[in-house]
Short mmCIF file of N, CA, C and O in Angstrom, two decimals:
data_model
loop_
_atom_site.label_atom_id
_atom_site.label_comp_id
_atom_site.label_asym_id
_atom_site.label_seq_id
_atom_site.Cartn_x
_atom_site.Cartn_y
_atom_site.Cartn_z
N UNK A 172 118.18 136.25 39.88
CA UNK A 172 117.93 135.09 39.07
C UNK A 172 116.77 135.38 38.13
O UNK A 172 115.76 135.92 38.52
N UNK A 173 116.92 134.95 36.94
CA UNK A 173 115.90 135.15 35.91
C UNK A 173 114.85 134.05 35.99
O UNK A 173 115.19 132.87 36.06
N UNK A 174 113.58 134.39 35.98
CA UNK A 174 112.55 133.36 36.03
C UNK A 174 112.61 132.47 34.81
O UNK A 174 112.90 132.92 33.71
N UNK A 175 112.30 131.23 35.00
CA UNK A 175 112.32 130.27 33.91
C UNK A 175 111.09 130.43 33.04
O UNK A 175 109.99 130.60 33.54
N UNK A 176 111.29 130.38 31.74
CA UNK A 176 110.16 130.46 30.83
C UNK A 176 109.67 129.06 30.47
O UNK A 176 108.74 128.91 29.69
N UNK A 177 110.30 128.07 31.03
CA UNK A 177 109.94 126.68 30.75
C UNK A 177 108.58 126.35 31.36
O UNK A 177 108.30 126.70 32.49
N UNK A 178 107.75 125.68 30.61
CA UNK A 178 106.44 125.27 31.09
C UNK A 178 106.58 124.18 32.14
O UNK A 178 107.49 123.36 32.06
N UNK A 179 105.69 124.15 33.13
CA UNK A 179 105.74 123.06 34.10
C UNK A 179 105.47 121.73 33.42
O UNK A 179 104.73 121.67 32.44
N UNK A 180 106.10 120.71 33.93
CA UNK A 180 105.89 119.38 33.36
C UNK A 180 104.58 118.81 33.87
O UNK A 180 104.23 118.98 35.02
N UNK A 181 103.87 118.18 32.99
CA UNK A 181 102.56 117.63 33.34
C UNK A 181 102.52 116.18 32.90
O UNK A 181 102.96 115.83 31.82
N UNK A 182 102.00 115.35 33.76
CA UNK A 182 101.74 113.96 33.38
C UNK A 182 100.23 113.76 33.49
O UNK A 182 99.59 114.24 34.41
N UNK A 183 99.66 113.15 32.48
CA UNK A 183 98.23 112.90 32.48
C UNK A 183 97.97 111.46 32.88
O UNK A 183 98.69 110.55 32.50
N UNK A 184 96.94 111.28 33.63
CA UNK A 184 96.52 109.98 34.11
C UNK A 184 95.12 109.73 33.56
O UNK A 184 94.20 110.45 33.90
N UNK A 185 94.99 108.76 32.67
CA UNK A 185 93.71 108.53 32.02
C UNK A 185 93.34 107.06 32.03
O UNK A 185 94.19 106.20 31.79
N UNK A 186 92.11 106.78 32.31
CA UNK A 186 91.61 105.43 32.15
C UNK A 186 91.33 105.23 30.67
O UNK A 186 90.55 105.97 30.08
N UNK A 187 92.01 104.28 30.06
CA UNK A 187 91.83 104.07 28.62
C UNK A 187 90.93 102.88 28.34
O UNK A 187 90.80 102.46 27.22
N UNK A 188 90.36 102.38 29.33
CA UNK A 188 89.48 101.22 29.22
C UNK A 188 89.22 100.73 30.62
O UNK A 188 89.80 101.23 31.59
N UNK A 189 88.39 99.77 30.73
CA UNK A 189 88.03 99.28 32.05
C UNK A 189 89.24 98.75 32.83
O UNK A 189 89.31 98.89 34.04
N UNK A 190 90.19 98.18 32.11
CA UNK A 190 91.30 97.54 32.81
C UNK A 190 92.63 98.27 32.71
O UNK A 190 93.62 97.82 33.25
N UNK A 191 92.70 99.41 32.05
CA UNK A 191 93.98 100.07 31.81
C UNK A 191 93.99 101.52 32.31
O UNK A 191 93.07 102.28 32.03
N UNK A 192 95.04 101.85 33.01
CA UNK A 192 95.32 103.22 33.43
C UNK A 192 96.57 103.64 32.67
O UNK A 192 97.58 102.93 32.68
N UNK A 193 96.52 104.76 31.95
CA UNK A 193 97.64 105.21 31.13
C UNK A 193 98.22 106.49 31.69
O UNK A 193 97.48 107.40 32.07
N UNK A 194 99.53 106.54 31.75
CA UNK A 194 100.24 107.77 32.12
C UNK A 194 100.90 108.32 30.87
O UNK A 194 101.47 107.58 30.08
N UNK A 195 100.82 109.63 30.69
CA UNK A 195 101.46 110.25 29.54
C UNK A 195 102.07 111.58 29.93
O UNK A 195 101.65 112.20 30.90
N UNK A 196 103.10 111.98 29.21
CA UNK A 196 103.81 113.21 29.49
C UNK A 196 105.15 112.91 30.15
O UNK A 196 105.68 111.81 30.04
N UNK A 197 105.68 113.90 30.83
CA UNK A 197 106.97 113.76 31.51
C UNK A 197 106.72 113.37 32.97
O UNK A 197 106.13 114.13 33.72
N UNK A 198 107.16 112.19 33.34
CA UNK A 198 107.01 111.70 34.72
C UNK A 198 108.35 111.92 35.42
O UNK A 198 109.23 111.08 35.41
N UNK A 199 108.49 113.11 35.99
CA UNK A 199 109.75 113.54 36.57
C UNK A 199 109.52 114.10 37.98
O UNK A 199 108.39 114.14 38.46
N UNK A 200 110.60 114.55 38.58
CA UNK A 200 110.52 115.14 39.91
C UNK A 200 109.44 116.21 39.99
O UNK A 200 108.72 116.33 40.97
N UNK A 201 109.28 116.98 38.91
CA UNK A 201 108.32 118.08 38.90
C UNK A 201 106.87 117.60 38.86
O UNK A 201 105.97 118.34 39.26
N UNK A 202 106.62 116.38 38.40
CA UNK A 202 105.24 115.92 38.23
C UNK A 202 104.91 114.64 38.97
O UNK A 202 103.73 114.27 39.05
N UNK A 203 105.89 113.95 39.52
CA UNK A 203 105.67 112.62 40.08
C UNK A 203 104.71 112.60 41.27
O UNK A 203 103.87 111.71 41.36
N UNK A 204 104.80 113.56 42.16
CA UNK A 204 103.92 113.56 43.34
C UNK A 204 102.46 113.69 42.92
O UNK A 204 101.60 112.95 43.42
N UNK A 205 102.20 114.59 42.02
CA UNK A 205 100.81 114.75 41.56
C UNK A 205 100.34 113.53 40.77
O UNK A 205 99.21 113.08 40.91
N UNK A 206 101.22 112.99 39.93
CA UNK A 206 100.87 111.80 39.16
C UNK A 206 100.57 110.63 40.10
O UNK A 206 99.61 109.89 39.87
N UNK A 207 101.36 110.49 41.14
CA UNK A 207 101.13 109.42 42.10
C UNK A 207 99.78 109.59 42.79
O UNK A 207 99.02 108.64 42.93
N UNK A 208 99.47 110.80 43.19
CA UNK A 208 98.18 111.06 43.84
C UNK A 208 97.02 110.78 42.89
O UNK A 208 96.05 110.10 43.25
N UNK A 209 97.11 111.29 41.66
CA UNK A 209 96.03 111.11 40.69
C UNK A 209 95.87 109.63 40.30
O UNK A 209 94.75 109.11 40.28
N UNK A 210 96.98 108.99 39.99
CA UNK A 210 96.92 107.58 39.60
C UNK A 210 96.50 106.71 40.78
O UNK A 210 95.76 105.74 40.60
N UNK A 211 96.96 107.06 41.96
CA UNK A 211 96.57 106.30 43.16
C UNK A 211 95.07 106.36 43.39
O UNK A 211 94.44 105.34 43.72
N UNK A 212 94.48 107.53 43.22
CA UNK A 212 93.03 107.66 43.36
C UNK A 212 92.30 106.84 42.29
O UNK A 212 91.31 106.17 42.56
N UNK A 213 92.82 106.89 41.07
CA UNK A 213 92.19 106.15 39.98
C UNK A 213 92.27 104.64 40.25
O UNK A 213 91.29 103.92 40.03
N UNK A 214 93.40 104.18 40.75
CA UNK A 214 93.54 102.76 41.04
C UNK A 214 92.62 102.34 42.19
O UNK A 214 92.04 101.26 42.16
N UNK A 215 92.51 103.18 43.19
CA UNK A 215 91.67 102.85 44.34
C UNK A 215 90.20 102.79 43.95
O UNK A 215 89.43 102.01 44.52
N UNK A 216 89.81 103.59 42.98
CA UNK A 216 88.40 103.67 42.59
C UNK A 216 88.04 102.72 41.47
O UNK A 216 86.85 102.49 41.23
N UNK A 217 89.01 102.17 40.78
CA UNK A 217 88.72 101.37 39.59
C UNK A 217 89.17 99.94 39.71
O UNK A 217 89.56 99.47 40.77
N UNK A 218 89.09 99.25 38.59
CA UNK A 218 89.46 97.84 38.53
C UNK A 218 90.62 97.63 37.57
O UNK A 218 90.73 96.59 36.94
N UNK A 219 91.49 98.63 37.44
CA UNK A 219 92.58 98.53 36.49
C UNK A 219 93.55 97.42 36.88
O UNK A 219 93.90 97.27 38.05
N UNK A 220 93.99 96.69 35.87
CA UNK A 220 94.99 95.65 36.07
C UNK A 220 96.24 95.93 35.25
O UNK A 220 97.21 95.20 35.34
N UNK A 221 96.20 96.99 34.44
CA UNK A 221 97.34 97.35 33.59
C UNK A 221 97.69 98.82 33.76
O UNK A 221 96.80 99.67 33.85
N UNK A 222 98.98 99.10 33.78
CA UNK A 222 99.49 100.47 33.83
C UNK A 222 100.27 100.68 32.54
O UNK A 222 101.36 100.14 32.36
N UNK A 223 99.71 101.44 31.62
CA UNK A 223 100.31 101.66 30.31
C UNK A 223 101.20 102.91 30.35
O UNK A 223 100.73 104.01 30.62
N UNK A 224 102.47 102.72 30.07
CA UNK A 224 103.45 103.81 30.12
C UNK A 224 103.91 104.25 28.73
O UNK A 224 104.87 105.02 28.61
N UNK A 225 103.21 103.83 27.70
CA UNK A 225 103.65 104.14 26.33
C UNK A 225 103.60 105.63 26.03
O UNK A 225 104.30 106.11 25.14
N UNK A 226 102.81 106.40 26.75
CA UNK A 226 102.69 107.82 26.50
C UNK A 226 103.70 108.68 27.23
O UNK A 226 103.70 109.91 27.10
N UNK A 227 104.59 108.06 28.01
CA UNK A 227 105.59 108.86 28.72
C UNK A 227 106.63 109.39 27.74
O UNK A 227 107.15 108.66 26.91
N UNK A 228 106.90 110.67 27.85
CA UNK A 228 107.91 111.29 26.99
C UNK A 228 109.26 111.34 27.67
O UNK A 228 110.29 111.43 27.01
N UNK A 229 109.25 111.29 29.01
CA UNK A 229 110.48 111.34 29.79
C UNK A 229 110.17 110.85 31.18
O UNK A 229 109.07 111.03 31.69
N UNK A 230 111.16 110.23 31.82
CA UNK A 230 111.00 109.80 33.21
C UNK A 230 112.36 109.86 33.89
O UNK A 230 113.38 109.59 33.28
N UNK A 231 112.35 110.23 35.16
CA UNK A 231 113.57 110.24 35.95
C UNK A 231 113.37 109.33 37.16
O UNK A 231 112.40 108.56 37.21
N UNK A 232 114.27 109.42 38.14
CA UNK A 232 114.18 108.52 39.29
C UNK A 232 112.89 108.73 40.09
O UNK A 232 112.33 107.78 40.64
N UNK A 233 112.38 109.95 40.13
CA UNK A 233 111.10 110.19 40.81
C UNK A 233 109.96 109.52 40.05
O UNK A 233 109.02 109.00 40.66
N UNK A 234 110.05 109.49 38.74
CA UNK A 234 109.06 108.79 37.93
C UNK A 234 109.10 107.30 38.17
O UNK A 234 108.05 106.65 38.29
N UNK A 235 110.30 106.75 38.26
CA UNK A 235 110.44 105.33 38.56
C UNK A 235 109.86 105.03 39.94
O UNK A 235 109.14 104.04 40.12
N UNK A 236 110.14 105.88 40.91
CA UNK A 236 109.60 105.70 42.25
C UNK A 236 108.07 105.74 42.23
O UNK A 236 107.41 104.98 42.95
N UNK A 237 107.50 106.59 41.41
CA UNK A 237 106.05 106.69 41.26
C UNK A 237 105.48 105.36 40.75
O UNK A 237 104.49 104.86 41.29
N UNK A 238 106.08 104.80 39.73
CA UNK A 238 105.61 103.54 39.18
C UNK A 238 105.71 102.43 40.22
O UNK A 238 104.76 101.65 40.42
N UNK A 239 106.81 102.38 40.95
CA UNK A 239 106.99 101.35 41.98
C UNK A 239 105.97 101.54 43.10
O UNK A 239 105.41 100.57 43.61
N UNK A 240 105.69 102.78 43.46
CA UNK A 240 104.69 103.05 44.51
C UNK A 240 103.30 102.61 44.05
O UNK A 240 102.51 102.10 44.86
N UNK A 241 102.97 102.78 42.77
CA UNK A 241 101.68 102.33 42.27
C UNK A 241 101.58 100.81 42.29
O UNK A 241 100.53 100.25 42.61
N UNK A 242 102.69 100.13 41.98
CA UNK A 242 102.72 98.68 42.07
C UNK A 242 102.49 98.23 43.52
O UNK A 242 101.74 97.28 43.78
N UNK A 243 103.13 98.94 44.45
CA UNK A 243 102.98 98.61 45.87
C UNK A 243 101.54 98.85 46.34
O UNK A 243 100.99 98.06 47.11
N UNK A 244 100.94 99.94 45.89
CA UNK A 244 99.56 100.24 46.27
C UNK A 244 98.63 99.12 45.79
O UNK A 244 97.77 98.66 46.54
N UNK A 245 98.81 98.70 44.56
CA UNK A 245 97.97 97.63 44.02
C UNK A 245 98.16 96.35 44.84
O UNK A 245 97.18 95.67 45.18
N UNK A 246 99.40 96.04 45.19
CA UNK A 246 99.67 94.84 45.98
C UNK A 246 99.01 94.92 47.36
O UNK A 246 98.43 93.95 47.84
N UNK A 247 99.08 96.10 47.97
CA UNK A 247 98.41 96.28 49.28
C UNK A 247 96.91 96.08 49.17
O UNK A 247 96.26 95.63 50.11
N UNK A 248 96.36 96.44 48.02
CA UNK A 248 94.92 96.28 47.79
C UNK A 248 94.57 94.86 47.34
O UNK A 248 93.41 94.60 47.00
N UNK A 249 95.58 94.00 47.30
CA UNK A 249 95.33 92.61 46.90
C UNK A 249 95.18 92.41 45.41
O UNK A 249 94.60 91.43 44.96
N UNK A 250 95.71 93.35 44.64
CA UNK A 250 95.60 93.26 43.18
C UNK A 250 96.99 93.23 42.57
O UNK A 250 97.95 93.71 43.15
N UNK A 251 97.05 92.70 41.36
CA UNK A 251 98.30 92.70 40.61
C UNK A 251 98.16 93.72 39.48
O UNK A 251 97.18 93.68 38.73
N UNK A 252 99.11 94.62 39.39
CA UNK A 252 99.11 95.64 38.35
C UNK A 252 100.23 95.32 37.37
O UNK A 252 101.39 95.21 37.76
N UNK A 253 99.88 95.12 36.13
CA UNK A 253 100.86 94.79 35.09
C UNK A 253 101.31 96.07 34.41
O UNK A 253 100.49 96.86 33.94
N UNK A 254 102.62 96.28 34.33
CA UNK A 254 103.19 97.43 33.63
C UNK A 254 103.38 97.05 32.17
O UNK A 254 104.00 96.04 31.86
N UNK A 255 102.82 97.87 31.28
CA UNK A 255 102.97 97.62 29.85
C UNK A 255 103.60 98.83 29.17
O UNK A 255 103.38 99.97 29.57
N UNK A 256 104.40 98.54 28.19
CA UNK A 256 105.04 99.56 27.34
C UNK A 256 105.91 100.56 28.10
O UNK A 256 105.87 101.77 27.80
N UNK A 257 106.75 100.10 29.05
CA UNK A 257 107.63 101.07 29.69
C UNK A 257 108.68 101.54 28.70
O UNK A 257 109.22 100.74 27.94
N UNK A 258 108.97 102.84 28.66
CA UNK A 258 109.99 103.32 27.74
C UNK A 258 111.37 102.77 28.10
O UNK A 258 111.64 102.46 29.26
N UNK A 259 112.21 102.66 27.10
CA UNK A 259 113.55 102.10 27.31
C UNK A 259 114.31 102.88 28.38
O UNK A 259 115.01 102.29 29.19
N UNK A 260 114.18 104.20 28.39
CA UNK A 260 114.89 105.00 29.39
C UNK A 260 114.49 104.64 30.81
O UNK A 260 115.33 104.61 31.71
N UNK A 261 113.22 104.35 31.02
CA UNK A 261 112.75 103.96 32.35
C UNK A 261 113.29 102.58 32.72
O UNK A 261 113.70 102.35 33.86
N UNK A 262 113.33 101.68 31.74
CA UNK A 262 113.90 100.34 32.01
C UNK A 262 115.39 100.45 32.33
O UNK A 262 115.88 99.78 33.25
N UNK A 263 116.10 101.30 31.62
CA UNK A 263 117.54 101.47 31.87
C UNK A 263 117.77 102.08 33.25
O UNK A 263 118.68 101.66 33.98
N UNK A 264 116.95 103.05 33.63
CA UNK A 264 117.06 103.66 34.95
C UNK A 264 116.78 102.63 36.04
O UNK A 264 117.49 102.58 37.05
N UNK A 265 115.77 101.80 35.83
CA UNK A 265 115.45 100.75 36.80
C UNK A 265 116.63 99.79 36.94
O UNK A 265 116.94 99.33 38.05
N UNK A 266 117.31 99.51 35.84
CA UNK A 266 118.48 98.64 35.87
C UNK A 266 119.59 99.25 36.70
O UNK A 266 120.17 98.60 37.57
N UNK A 267 119.88 100.53 36.47
CA UNK A 267 120.94 101.23 37.21
C UNK A 267 120.61 101.29 38.70
O UNK A 267 121.49 101.17 39.55
N UNK A 268 119.33 101.46 39.02
CA UNK A 268 118.90 101.59 40.42
C UNK A 268 118.70 100.24 41.11
O UNK A 268 118.36 100.20 42.29
N UNK A 269 118.89 99.16 40.38
CA UNK A 269 118.68 97.84 40.96
C UNK A 269 117.21 97.50 41.12
O UNK A 269 116.86 96.64 41.93
N UNK A 270 116.34 98.16 40.35
CA UNK A 270 114.90 97.92 40.47
C UNK A 270 114.31 97.29 39.22
O UNK A 270 113.10 97.19 39.10
N UNK A 271 115.16 96.85 38.31
CA UNK A 271 114.63 96.29 37.06
C UNK A 271 113.79 95.05 37.32
O UNK A 271 112.80 94.80 36.65
N UNK A 272 114.17 94.28 38.33
CA UNK A 272 113.39 93.08 38.67
C UNK A 272 111.96 93.41 39.04
O UNK A 272 111.04 92.71 38.67
N UNK A 273 111.77 94.53 39.75
CA UNK A 273 110.41 94.95 40.12
C UNK A 273 109.61 95.31 38.87
O UNK A 273 108.45 94.93 38.73
N UNK A 274 110.24 96.04 37.97
CA UNK A 274 109.57 96.46 36.76
C UNK A 274 109.29 95.26 35.85
O UNK A 274 108.19 95.13 35.32
N UNK A 275 110.26 94.37 35.72
CA UNK A 275 110.09 93.21 34.85
C UNK A 275 109.06 92.24 35.40
O UNK A 275 108.29 91.66 34.64
N UNK A 276 109.04 92.03 36.72
CA UNK A 276 108.05 91.10 37.28
C UNK A 276 106.64 91.64 37.08
O UNK A 276 105.69 90.88 36.96
N UNK A 277 106.51 92.95 36.99
CA UNK A 277 105.20 93.56 36.76
C UNK A 277 104.84 93.53 35.28
O UNK A 277 103.72 93.82 34.91
N UNK A 278 105.80 93.18 34.42
CA UNK A 278 105.53 93.09 32.99
C UNK A 278 105.08 91.69 32.58
O UNK A 278 104.45 91.54 31.57
N UNK A 279 105.43 90.72 33.38
CA UNK A 279 105.12 89.32 33.02
C UNK A 279 103.64 89.03 33.07
O UNK A 279 102.87 89.65 33.68
#
């Protein structure tokens, strides 16, 4: 088998303000576990109330699971995390998976 020349997918987790945590890059199977760990630490240490997904270039079912897990973490901590700017592809995937209600309730 020939080694892949494709670069590993990276998602960045950045605090863009006191209340916003932003994810950017490809949130896929290759990056979701690390993104969840990084974003989870940021949420635990900060006072973020918004999760901005406008910087995502791609997301798959693992990415959707990551977002849902972050919502669950915030709820366990007694906080509400609002999802803002989810890409259309992520909304469509949530619809197919029967999870659009979770994503939409976090947008309200």
